[in-house]
Coordinates of C-alpha atoms and ligand atoms in Angstrom, one line a residue:
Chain A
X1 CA 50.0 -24.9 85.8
X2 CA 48.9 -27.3 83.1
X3 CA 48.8 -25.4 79.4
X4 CA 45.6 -26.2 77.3
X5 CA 47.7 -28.6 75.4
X6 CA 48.2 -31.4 78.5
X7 CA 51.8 -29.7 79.1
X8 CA 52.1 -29.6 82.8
X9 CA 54.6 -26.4 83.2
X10 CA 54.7 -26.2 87.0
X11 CA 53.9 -28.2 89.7
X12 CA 52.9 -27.1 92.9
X13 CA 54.8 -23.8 93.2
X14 CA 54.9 -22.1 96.9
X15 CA 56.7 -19.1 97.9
X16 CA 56.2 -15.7 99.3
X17 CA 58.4 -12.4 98.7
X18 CA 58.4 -9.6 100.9
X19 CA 57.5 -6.2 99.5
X20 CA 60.4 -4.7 99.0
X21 CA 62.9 -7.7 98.5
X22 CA 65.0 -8.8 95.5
X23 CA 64.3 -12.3 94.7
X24 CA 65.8 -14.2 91.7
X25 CA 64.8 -17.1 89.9
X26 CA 66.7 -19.9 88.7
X27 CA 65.9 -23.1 86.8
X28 CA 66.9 -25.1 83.9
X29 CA 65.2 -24.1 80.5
X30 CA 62.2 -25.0 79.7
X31 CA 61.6 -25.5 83.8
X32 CA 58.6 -23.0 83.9
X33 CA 60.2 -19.7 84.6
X34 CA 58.4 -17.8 82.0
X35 CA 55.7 -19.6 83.0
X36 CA 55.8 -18.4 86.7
X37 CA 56.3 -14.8 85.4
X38 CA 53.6 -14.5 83.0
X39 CA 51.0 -15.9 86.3
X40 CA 53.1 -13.5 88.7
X41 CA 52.2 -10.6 86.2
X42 CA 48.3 -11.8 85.4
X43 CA 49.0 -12.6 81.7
X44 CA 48.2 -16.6 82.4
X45 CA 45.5 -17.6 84.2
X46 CA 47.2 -20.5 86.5
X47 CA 44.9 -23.8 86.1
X48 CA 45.4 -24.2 89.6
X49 CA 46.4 -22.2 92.7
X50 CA 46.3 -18.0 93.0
X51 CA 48.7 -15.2 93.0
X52 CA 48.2 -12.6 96.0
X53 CA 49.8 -9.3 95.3
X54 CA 50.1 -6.6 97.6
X55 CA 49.8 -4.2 94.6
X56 CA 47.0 -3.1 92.1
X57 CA 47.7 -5.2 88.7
X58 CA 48.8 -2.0 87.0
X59 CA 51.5 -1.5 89.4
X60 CA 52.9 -4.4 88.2
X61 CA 55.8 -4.1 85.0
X62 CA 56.9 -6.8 83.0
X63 CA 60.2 -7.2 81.0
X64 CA 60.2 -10.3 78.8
X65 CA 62.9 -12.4 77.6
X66 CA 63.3 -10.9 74.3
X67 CA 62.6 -7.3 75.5
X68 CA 59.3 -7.1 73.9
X69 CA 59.6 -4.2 71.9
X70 CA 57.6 -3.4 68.9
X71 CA 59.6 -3.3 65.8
X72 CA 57.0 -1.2 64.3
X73 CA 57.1 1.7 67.2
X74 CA 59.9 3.8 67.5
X75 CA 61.9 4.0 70.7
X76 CA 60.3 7.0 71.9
X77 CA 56.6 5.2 71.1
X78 CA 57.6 1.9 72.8
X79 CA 58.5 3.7 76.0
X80 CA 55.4 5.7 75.6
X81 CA 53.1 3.0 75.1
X82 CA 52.4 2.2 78.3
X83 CA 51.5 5.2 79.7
X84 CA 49.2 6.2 76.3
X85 CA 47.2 2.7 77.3
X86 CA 46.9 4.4 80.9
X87 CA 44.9 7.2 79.5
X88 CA 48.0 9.9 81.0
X89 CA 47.9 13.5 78.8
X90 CA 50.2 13.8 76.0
X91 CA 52.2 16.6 77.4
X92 CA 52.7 14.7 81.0
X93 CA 54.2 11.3 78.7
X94 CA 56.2 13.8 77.0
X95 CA 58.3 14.7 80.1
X96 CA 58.6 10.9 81.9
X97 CA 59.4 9.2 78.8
X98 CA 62.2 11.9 77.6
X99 CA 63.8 12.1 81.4
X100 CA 64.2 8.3 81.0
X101 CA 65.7 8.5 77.8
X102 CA 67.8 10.5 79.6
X103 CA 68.9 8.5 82.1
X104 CA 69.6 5.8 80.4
X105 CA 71.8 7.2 77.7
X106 CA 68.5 6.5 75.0
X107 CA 67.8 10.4 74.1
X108 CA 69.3 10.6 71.2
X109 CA 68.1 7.4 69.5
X110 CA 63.9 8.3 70.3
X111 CA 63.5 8.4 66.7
X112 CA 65.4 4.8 65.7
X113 CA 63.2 2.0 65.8
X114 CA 64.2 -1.4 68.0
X115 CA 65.9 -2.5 64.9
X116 CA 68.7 -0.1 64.5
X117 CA 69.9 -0.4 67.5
X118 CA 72.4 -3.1 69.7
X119 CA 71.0 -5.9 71.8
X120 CA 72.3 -3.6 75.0
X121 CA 70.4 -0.5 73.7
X122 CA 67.3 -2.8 73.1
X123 CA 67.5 -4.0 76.8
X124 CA 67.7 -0.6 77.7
X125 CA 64.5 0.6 75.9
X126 CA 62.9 -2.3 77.6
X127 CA 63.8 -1.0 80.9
X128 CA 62.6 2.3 80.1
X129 CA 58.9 1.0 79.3
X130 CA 58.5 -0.6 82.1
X131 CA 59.7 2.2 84.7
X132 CA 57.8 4.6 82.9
X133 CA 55.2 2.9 84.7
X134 CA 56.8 3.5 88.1
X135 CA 55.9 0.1 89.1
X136 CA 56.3 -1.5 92.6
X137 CA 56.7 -5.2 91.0
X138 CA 58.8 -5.4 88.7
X139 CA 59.1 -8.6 86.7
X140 CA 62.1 -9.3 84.4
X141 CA 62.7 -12.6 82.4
X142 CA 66.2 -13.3 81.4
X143 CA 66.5 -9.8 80.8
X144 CA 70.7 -9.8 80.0
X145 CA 71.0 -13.3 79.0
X146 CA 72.0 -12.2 75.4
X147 CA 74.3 -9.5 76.4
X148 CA 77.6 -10.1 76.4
X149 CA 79.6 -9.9 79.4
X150 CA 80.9 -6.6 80.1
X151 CA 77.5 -4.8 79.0
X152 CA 75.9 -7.3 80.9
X153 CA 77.8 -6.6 84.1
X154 CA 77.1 -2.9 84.0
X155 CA 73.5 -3.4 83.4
X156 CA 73.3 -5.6 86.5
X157 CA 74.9 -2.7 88.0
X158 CA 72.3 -0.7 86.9
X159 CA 69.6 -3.3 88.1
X160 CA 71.0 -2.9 91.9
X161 CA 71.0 0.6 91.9
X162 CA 67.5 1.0 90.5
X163 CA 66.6 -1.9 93.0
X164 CA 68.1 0.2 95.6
X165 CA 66.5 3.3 95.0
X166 CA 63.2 3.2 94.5
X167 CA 62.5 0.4 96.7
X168 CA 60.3 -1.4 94.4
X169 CA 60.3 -5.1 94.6
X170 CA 61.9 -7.2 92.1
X171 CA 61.7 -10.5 90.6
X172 CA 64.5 -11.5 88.3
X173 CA 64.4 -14.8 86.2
X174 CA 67.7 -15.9 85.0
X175 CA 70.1 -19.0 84.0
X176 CA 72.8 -17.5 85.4
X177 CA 74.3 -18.3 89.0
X178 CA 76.0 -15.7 89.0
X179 CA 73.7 -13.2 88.6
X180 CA 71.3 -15.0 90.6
X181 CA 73.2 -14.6 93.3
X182 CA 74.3 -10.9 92.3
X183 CA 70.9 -9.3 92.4
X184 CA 68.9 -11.4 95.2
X185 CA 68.8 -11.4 98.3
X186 CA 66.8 -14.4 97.9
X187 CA 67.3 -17.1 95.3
X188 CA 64.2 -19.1 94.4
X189 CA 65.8 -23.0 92.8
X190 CA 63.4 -24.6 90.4
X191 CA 63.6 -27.7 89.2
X192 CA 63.1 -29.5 86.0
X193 CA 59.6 -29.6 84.4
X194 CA 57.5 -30.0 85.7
X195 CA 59.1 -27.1 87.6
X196 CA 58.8 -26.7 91.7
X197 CA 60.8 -25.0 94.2
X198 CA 63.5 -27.0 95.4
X199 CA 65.3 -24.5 97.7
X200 CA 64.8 -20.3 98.6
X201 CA 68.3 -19.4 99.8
X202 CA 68.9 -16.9 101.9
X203 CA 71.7 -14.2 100.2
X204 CA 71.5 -11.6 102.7
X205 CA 75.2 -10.7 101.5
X206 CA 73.5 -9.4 98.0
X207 CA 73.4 -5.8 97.6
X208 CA 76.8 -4.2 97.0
X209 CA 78.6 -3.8 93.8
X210 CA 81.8 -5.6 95.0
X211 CA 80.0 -9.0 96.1
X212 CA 80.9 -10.4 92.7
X213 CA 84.9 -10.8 93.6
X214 CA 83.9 -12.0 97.3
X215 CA 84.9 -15.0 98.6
X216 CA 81.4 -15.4 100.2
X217 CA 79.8 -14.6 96.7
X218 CA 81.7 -17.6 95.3
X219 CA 80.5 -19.8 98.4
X220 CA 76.9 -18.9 97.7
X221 CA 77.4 -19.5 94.1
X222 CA 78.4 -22.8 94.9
X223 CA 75.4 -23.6 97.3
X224 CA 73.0 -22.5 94.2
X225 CA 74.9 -24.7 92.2
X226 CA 74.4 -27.7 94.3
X227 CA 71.0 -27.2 95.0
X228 CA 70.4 -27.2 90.9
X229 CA 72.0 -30.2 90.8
X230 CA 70.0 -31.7 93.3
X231 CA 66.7 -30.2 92.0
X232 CA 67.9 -32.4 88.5
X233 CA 68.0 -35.5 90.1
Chain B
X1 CA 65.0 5.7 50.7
X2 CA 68.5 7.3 49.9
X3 CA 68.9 9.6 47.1
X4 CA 71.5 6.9 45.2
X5 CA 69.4 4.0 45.5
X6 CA 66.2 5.9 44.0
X7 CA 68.6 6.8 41.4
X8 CA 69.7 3.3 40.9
X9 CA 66.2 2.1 40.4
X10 CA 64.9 4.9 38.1
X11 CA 67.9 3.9 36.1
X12 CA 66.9 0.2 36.0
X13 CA 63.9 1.3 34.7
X14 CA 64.8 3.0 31.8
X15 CA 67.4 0.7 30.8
X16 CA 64.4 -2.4 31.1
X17 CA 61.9 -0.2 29.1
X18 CA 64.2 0.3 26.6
X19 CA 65.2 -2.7 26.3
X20 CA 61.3 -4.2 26.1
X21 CA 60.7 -1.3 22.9
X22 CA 64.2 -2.4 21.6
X23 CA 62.4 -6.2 21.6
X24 CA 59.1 -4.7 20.7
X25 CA 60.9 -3.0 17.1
X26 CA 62.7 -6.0 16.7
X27 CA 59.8 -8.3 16.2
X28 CA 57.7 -5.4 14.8
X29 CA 60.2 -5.5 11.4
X30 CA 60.6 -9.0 11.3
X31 CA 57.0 -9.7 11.8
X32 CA 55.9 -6.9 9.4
X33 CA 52.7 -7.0 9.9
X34 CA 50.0 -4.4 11.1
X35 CA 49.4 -6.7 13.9
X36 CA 52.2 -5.8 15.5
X37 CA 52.6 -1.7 14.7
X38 CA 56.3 -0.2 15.4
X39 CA 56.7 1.2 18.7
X40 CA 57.3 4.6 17.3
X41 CA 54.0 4.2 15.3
X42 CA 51.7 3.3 18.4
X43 CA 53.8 6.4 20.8
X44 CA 52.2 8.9 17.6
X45 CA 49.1 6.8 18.2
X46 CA 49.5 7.3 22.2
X47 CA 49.7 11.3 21.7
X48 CA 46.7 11.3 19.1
X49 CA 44.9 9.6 22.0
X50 CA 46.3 11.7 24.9
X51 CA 44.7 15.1 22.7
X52 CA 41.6 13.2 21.7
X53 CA 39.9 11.1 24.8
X54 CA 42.6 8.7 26.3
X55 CA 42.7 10.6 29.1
X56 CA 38.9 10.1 30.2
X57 CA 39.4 6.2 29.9
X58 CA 42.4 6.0 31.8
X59 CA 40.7 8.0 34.8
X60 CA 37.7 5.8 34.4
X61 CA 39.6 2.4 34.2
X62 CA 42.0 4.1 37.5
X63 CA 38.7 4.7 39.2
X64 CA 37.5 1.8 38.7
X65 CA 40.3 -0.5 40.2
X66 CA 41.3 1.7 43.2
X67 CA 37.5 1.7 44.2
X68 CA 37.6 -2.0 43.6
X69 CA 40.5 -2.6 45.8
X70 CA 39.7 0.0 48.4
X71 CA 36.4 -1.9 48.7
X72 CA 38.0 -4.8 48.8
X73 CA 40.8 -3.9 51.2
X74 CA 37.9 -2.5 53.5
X75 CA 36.1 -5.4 54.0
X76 CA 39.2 -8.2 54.2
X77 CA 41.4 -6.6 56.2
X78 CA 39.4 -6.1 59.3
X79 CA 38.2 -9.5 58.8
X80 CA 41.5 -11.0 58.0
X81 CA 42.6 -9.4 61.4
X82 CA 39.9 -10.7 63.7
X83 CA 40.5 -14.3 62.4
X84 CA 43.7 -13.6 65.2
X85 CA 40.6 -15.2 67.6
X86 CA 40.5 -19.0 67.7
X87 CA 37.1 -18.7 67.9
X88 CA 36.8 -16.4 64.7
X89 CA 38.8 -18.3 62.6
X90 CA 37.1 -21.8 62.8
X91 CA 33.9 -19.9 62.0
X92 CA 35.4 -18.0 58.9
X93 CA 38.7 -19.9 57.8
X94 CA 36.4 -23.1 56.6
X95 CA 34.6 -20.6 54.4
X96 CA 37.3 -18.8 53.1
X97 CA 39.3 -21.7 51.7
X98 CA 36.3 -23.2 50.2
X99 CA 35.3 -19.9 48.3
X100 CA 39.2 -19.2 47.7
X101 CA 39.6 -21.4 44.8
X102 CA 36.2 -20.8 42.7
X103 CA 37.2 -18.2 39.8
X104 CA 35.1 -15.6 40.8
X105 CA 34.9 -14.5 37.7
X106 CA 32.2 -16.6 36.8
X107 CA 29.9 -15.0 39.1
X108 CA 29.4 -12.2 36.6
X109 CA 25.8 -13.3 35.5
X110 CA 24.8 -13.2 39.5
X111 CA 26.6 -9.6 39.8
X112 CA 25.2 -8.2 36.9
X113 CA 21.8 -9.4 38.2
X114 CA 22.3 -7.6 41.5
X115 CA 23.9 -4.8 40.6
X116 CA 22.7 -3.7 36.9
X117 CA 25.4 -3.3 34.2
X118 CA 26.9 -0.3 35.4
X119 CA 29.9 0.8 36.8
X120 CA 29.0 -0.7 40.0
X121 CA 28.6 -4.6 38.6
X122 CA 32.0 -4.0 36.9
X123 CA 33.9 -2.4 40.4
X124 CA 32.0 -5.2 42.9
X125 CA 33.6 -8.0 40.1
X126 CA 37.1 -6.6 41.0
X127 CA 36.5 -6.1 44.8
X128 CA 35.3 -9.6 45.2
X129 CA 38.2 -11.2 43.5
X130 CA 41.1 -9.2 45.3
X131 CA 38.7 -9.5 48.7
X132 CA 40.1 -13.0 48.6
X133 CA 43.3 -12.2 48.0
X134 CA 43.9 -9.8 50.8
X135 CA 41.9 -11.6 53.3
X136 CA 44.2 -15.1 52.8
X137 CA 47.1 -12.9 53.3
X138 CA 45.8 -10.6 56.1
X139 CA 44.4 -14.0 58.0
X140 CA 47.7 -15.9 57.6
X141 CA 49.5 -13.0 59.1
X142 CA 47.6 -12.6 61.6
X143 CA 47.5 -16.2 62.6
X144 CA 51.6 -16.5 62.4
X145 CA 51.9 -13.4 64.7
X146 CA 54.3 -14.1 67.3
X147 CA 52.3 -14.3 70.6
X148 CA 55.2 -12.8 72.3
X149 CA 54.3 -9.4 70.9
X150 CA 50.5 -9.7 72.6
X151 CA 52.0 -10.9 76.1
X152 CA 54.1 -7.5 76.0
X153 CA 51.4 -5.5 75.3
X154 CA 49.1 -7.6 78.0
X155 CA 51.8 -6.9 80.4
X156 CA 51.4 -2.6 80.0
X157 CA 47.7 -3.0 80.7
X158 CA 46.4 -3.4 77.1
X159 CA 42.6 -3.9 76.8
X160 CA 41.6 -6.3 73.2
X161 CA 41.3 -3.4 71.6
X162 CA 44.6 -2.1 72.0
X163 CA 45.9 -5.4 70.6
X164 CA 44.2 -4.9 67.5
X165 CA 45.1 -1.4 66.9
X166 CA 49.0 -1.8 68.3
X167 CA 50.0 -5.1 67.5
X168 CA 48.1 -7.2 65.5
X169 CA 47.4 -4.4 62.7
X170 CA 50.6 -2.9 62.8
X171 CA 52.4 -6.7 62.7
X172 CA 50.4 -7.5 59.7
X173 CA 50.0 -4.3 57.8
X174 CA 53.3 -4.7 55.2
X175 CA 51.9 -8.4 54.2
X176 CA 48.7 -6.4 53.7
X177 CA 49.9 -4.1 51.8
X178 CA 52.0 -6.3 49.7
X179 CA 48.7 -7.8 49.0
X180 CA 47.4 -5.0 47.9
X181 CA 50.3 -3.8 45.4
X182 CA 50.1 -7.9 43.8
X183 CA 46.5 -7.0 43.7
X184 CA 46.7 -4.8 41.1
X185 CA 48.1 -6.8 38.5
X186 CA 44.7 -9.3 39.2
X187 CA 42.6 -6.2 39.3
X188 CA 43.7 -5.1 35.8
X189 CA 43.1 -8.3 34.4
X190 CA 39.6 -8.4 35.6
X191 CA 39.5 -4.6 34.5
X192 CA 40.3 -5.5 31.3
X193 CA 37.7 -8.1 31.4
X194 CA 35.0 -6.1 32.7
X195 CA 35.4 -3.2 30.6
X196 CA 35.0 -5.3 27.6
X197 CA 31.4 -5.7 27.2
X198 CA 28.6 -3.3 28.5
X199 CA 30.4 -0.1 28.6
X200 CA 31.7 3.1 26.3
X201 CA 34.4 3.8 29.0
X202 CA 37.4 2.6 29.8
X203 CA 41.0 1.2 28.7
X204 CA 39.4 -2.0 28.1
X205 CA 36.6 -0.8 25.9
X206 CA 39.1 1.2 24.0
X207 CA 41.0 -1.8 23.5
X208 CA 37.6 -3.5 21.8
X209 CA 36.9 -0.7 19.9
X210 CA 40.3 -0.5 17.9
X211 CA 40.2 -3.9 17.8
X212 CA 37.0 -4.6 16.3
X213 CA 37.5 -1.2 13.6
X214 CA 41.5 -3.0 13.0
X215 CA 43.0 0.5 14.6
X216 CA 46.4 -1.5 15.3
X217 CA 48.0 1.9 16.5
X218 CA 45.2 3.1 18.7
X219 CA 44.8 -0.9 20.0
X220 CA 48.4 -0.9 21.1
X221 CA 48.2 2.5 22.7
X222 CA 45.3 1.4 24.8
X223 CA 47.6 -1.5 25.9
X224 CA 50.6 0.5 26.7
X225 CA 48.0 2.9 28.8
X226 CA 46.8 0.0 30.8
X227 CA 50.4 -1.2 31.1
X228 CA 51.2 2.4 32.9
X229 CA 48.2 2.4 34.9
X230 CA 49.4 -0.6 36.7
X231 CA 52.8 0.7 36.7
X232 CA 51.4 3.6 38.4
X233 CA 49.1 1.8 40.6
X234 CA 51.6 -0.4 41.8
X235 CA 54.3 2.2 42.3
X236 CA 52.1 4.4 44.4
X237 CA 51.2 1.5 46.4
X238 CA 54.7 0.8 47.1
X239 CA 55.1 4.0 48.1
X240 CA 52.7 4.1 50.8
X241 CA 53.9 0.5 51.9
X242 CA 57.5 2.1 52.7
X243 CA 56.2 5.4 54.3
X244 CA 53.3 3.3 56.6
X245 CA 56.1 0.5 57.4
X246 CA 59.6 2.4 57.3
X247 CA 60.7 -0.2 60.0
X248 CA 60.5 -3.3 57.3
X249 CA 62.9 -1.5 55.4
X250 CA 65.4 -0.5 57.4
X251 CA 69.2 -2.0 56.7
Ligands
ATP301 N1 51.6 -21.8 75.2 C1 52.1 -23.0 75.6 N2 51.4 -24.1 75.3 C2 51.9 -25.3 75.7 N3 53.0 -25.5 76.3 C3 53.8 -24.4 76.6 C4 53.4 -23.1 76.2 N4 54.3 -22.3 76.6 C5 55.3 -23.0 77.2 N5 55.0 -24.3 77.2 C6 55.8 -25.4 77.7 O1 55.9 -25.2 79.1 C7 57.2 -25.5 79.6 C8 57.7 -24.3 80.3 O2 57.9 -23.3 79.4 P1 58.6 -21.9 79.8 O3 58.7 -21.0 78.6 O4 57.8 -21.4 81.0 O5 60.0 -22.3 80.3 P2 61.3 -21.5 80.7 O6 61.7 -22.0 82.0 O7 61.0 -20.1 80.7 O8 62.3 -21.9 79.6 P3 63.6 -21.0 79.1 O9 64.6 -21.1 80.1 O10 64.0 -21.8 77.9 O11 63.1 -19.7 78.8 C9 58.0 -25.9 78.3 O12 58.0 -27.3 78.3 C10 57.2 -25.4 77.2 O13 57.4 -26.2 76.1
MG302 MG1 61.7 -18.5 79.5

């Protein structure tokens, strides 16, 4: 991918995710990953090479890197947004986007806007947009990066249950080892920019709450690390 | 906004108005001089007016302006948006910034031409002048939009014209409405202007008038009236900017 500017983002990218899987992406900044997402979710056109999806465009979600909301809707309107651009009755919006709120603890801020409420809260709302959608691809850049660490943790808890229920597939790019090798079951290594894959590890051990205070988790962490490393070179 | 701090305001107000008539009195004794009448003097002036024809001319002048600016806003705004297209803007930005800095005021003769000597001519003058106002600010803040906000939208399955109406308008409506409200201290200059020549209506002709027959009093009412018209103007505007764009505002 080569922006109109001469920047050459990514470089021969080539990997394939089963429907279904958990895949996460790591790579240092400014290595391509929003890049890669915003192909993956049809936003950029790549300058060269395609994107086959075994899903219709629109059941594909997107979470970006600073959650995306718009300051000027109000929680309840950001969630709803999606679904009003989908042409779905008011009444029918009415009951997905409240059960949501619901479930993630939002109901009783619908009326704040993005502003007035914490960066966890924020994150939160963004999840709720995009599985109003009920999509089968869901896309998420950095999505906890600038939470801090315990409301991160339980949001990555959240992540693997959601992951595990509604069998959707899920692509997560992050800076973090950690939760690269928390939430998938594949790890995709990029390298520096121009970015390119420099390893898919296999985390078949991903899945289960407790794999953070493993010994194998802090094996695999390890292994990503090294691969990074070698990626820099 | 909360009770207290509407409170606070109305109370900075008062204490700044009565400070300007303490000023006003001040210079009004030292001066002596029926140039400068008393305050007192041109407030007995203000009710003579207010039960004789005031009224009329400050309807007429308020007229006048919000037409003008609703005109204007109506016409630069939409543009000012769609300049958010690269391949709008290097059409229309060229043009804009060499028209922005003529004083549009001179194209009076060309105005009157077109449009007769009527109220129209006189409105059209105040449009065309705030036009470039609102469009240089509407443009700019649609060209600084954060692209961020269009990707998000992309990514729900937004068509263009979604963009417009839920980010790109909604993103750049307070800077277009802060246009507006500094607007109206430029349209009542060019009121003021307009209504001086041509016309038997308005604040500005009323200001003529008592000038030309020396009616200090009734000269210096006029003023004050087109003082609280902008007041007015400007307050109402503000008004709608913090009910249309609560989310600016919040702490
Ligand atoms: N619209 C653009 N035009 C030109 N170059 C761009 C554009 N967007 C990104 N780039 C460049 O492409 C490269 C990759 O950017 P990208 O945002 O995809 O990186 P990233 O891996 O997501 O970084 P980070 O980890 O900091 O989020 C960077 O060098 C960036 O400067
Ligand atoms: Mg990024």
């Amino acid at each position: 991918m080569i922006y109109p500017d001469g920047t050459e983002a990514l470089h021969d990218v080539n990997f394939a995710i089963n429907s279904g899987a958990s895949c996460s992406i790591i790579g240092p900044s400014g290595c391509g990953k929003t890049t890669l997402l915003f192909i993956l979710a049809g936003i950029l056109k790549p300058s060269e090479g395609r994107v086959q999806l075994d899903a219709q465009p629109r059941e594909v979600a997107l979470i970006l890197q600073d959650y995306g909301l718009f300051p000027w809707k109000t929680i309840y309107e950001n969630v709803d947004l999606g679904l009003r651009l989908r042409g779905i009755s008011r009444s029918e919006r009415r009951g997905i986007v409240l059960s949501l709120l619901d479930k993630l603890g939002l109901r009783n801020f619908a009326y704040h806007y993005p502003k007035q409420l914490s960066g966890g809260m924020q994150q939160r709302v963004a999840f709720a947009r995009a599985l109003a959608l009920k999509p089968r691809i869901l896309l998420m850049d950095e999505p906890l990066s600038s939470l801090d660490a315990l409301t991160r943790e339980t949001l990555q808890n959240f992540l693997l249950r959601l992951w595990k229920d509604n069998g959707m597939t899920m692509i997560l790019v992050t800076h973090s080892i950690e939760e690269a090798v928390f939430l998938g079951k594949e790890i995709i290594v990029l390298s520096p920019r121009p970015g390119h894959v420099v390893k898919i590890i296999e985390n078949l051990n991903a899945g289960d709450e407790n794999y953070r205070t493993r010994e194998d988790f802090f094996t695999k962490c390890r292994e990503v690390r090294q691969n990074i490393e070698q990626g820099a070179i | 906004m909360p009770r207290g701090q509407a409170e606070h305001r109305a109370r900075g107000y008062i204490i700044a108005a009565l400070l300007l008539t303490g000023l006003w009195y001040l210079a009004s004794s030292m001066l002596d001089s029926p140039e400068l009448p008393s305050p007192l003097t041109v407030l007995y002036a203000f009710i003579a007016g207010i039960r004789a024809d005031l009224g009329f001319h400050i309807l007429i002048s308020a007229f006048r302006v919000l037409y003008g600016i609703a005109l204007a806003g109506s016409f630069a705004v939409p543009l000012g948006l769609l300049c958010y297209n690269n391949r709008i803007d290097k059409l229309i930005a060229p043009v804009i910034y060499l028209l922005y800095p003529i004083p549009h005021i001179v194209l009076l003769p060309l105005i009157i031409l077109l449009f007769g000597i009527g109220n129209l001519s006189k409105i059209v003058l105040i449009a065309i002048i705030v036009f470039f106002q609102i469009l240089v600010t509407t443009r700019d803040a649609a060209r600084n939009l954060s692209t961020n906000y269009i990707y998000s939208l992309l990514s729900l399955g937004a068509t263009p014209k979604d963009v417009y109406r839920h980010v790109i308008l909604p993103a750049c409506l307070p800077k277009i409405l802060t246009a507006m409200r500094i607007s109206v201290g430029t349209s009542i200059a060019v009121l003021f202007f307009v209504e001086s020549f041509a016309t038997q209506e308005g604040l500005g002709y009323m200001i003529m008038y008592a000038w030309s027959k020396m009616d200090y009093p009734a000269l210096y009412a006029a003023i004050v009236a087109m003082a609280l018209l902008g007041l007015c103007l400007y307050l109402i505007l503000e008004c709608v900017e913090k009910r249309l764009c609560a989310w600016v505002y919040l702490q």
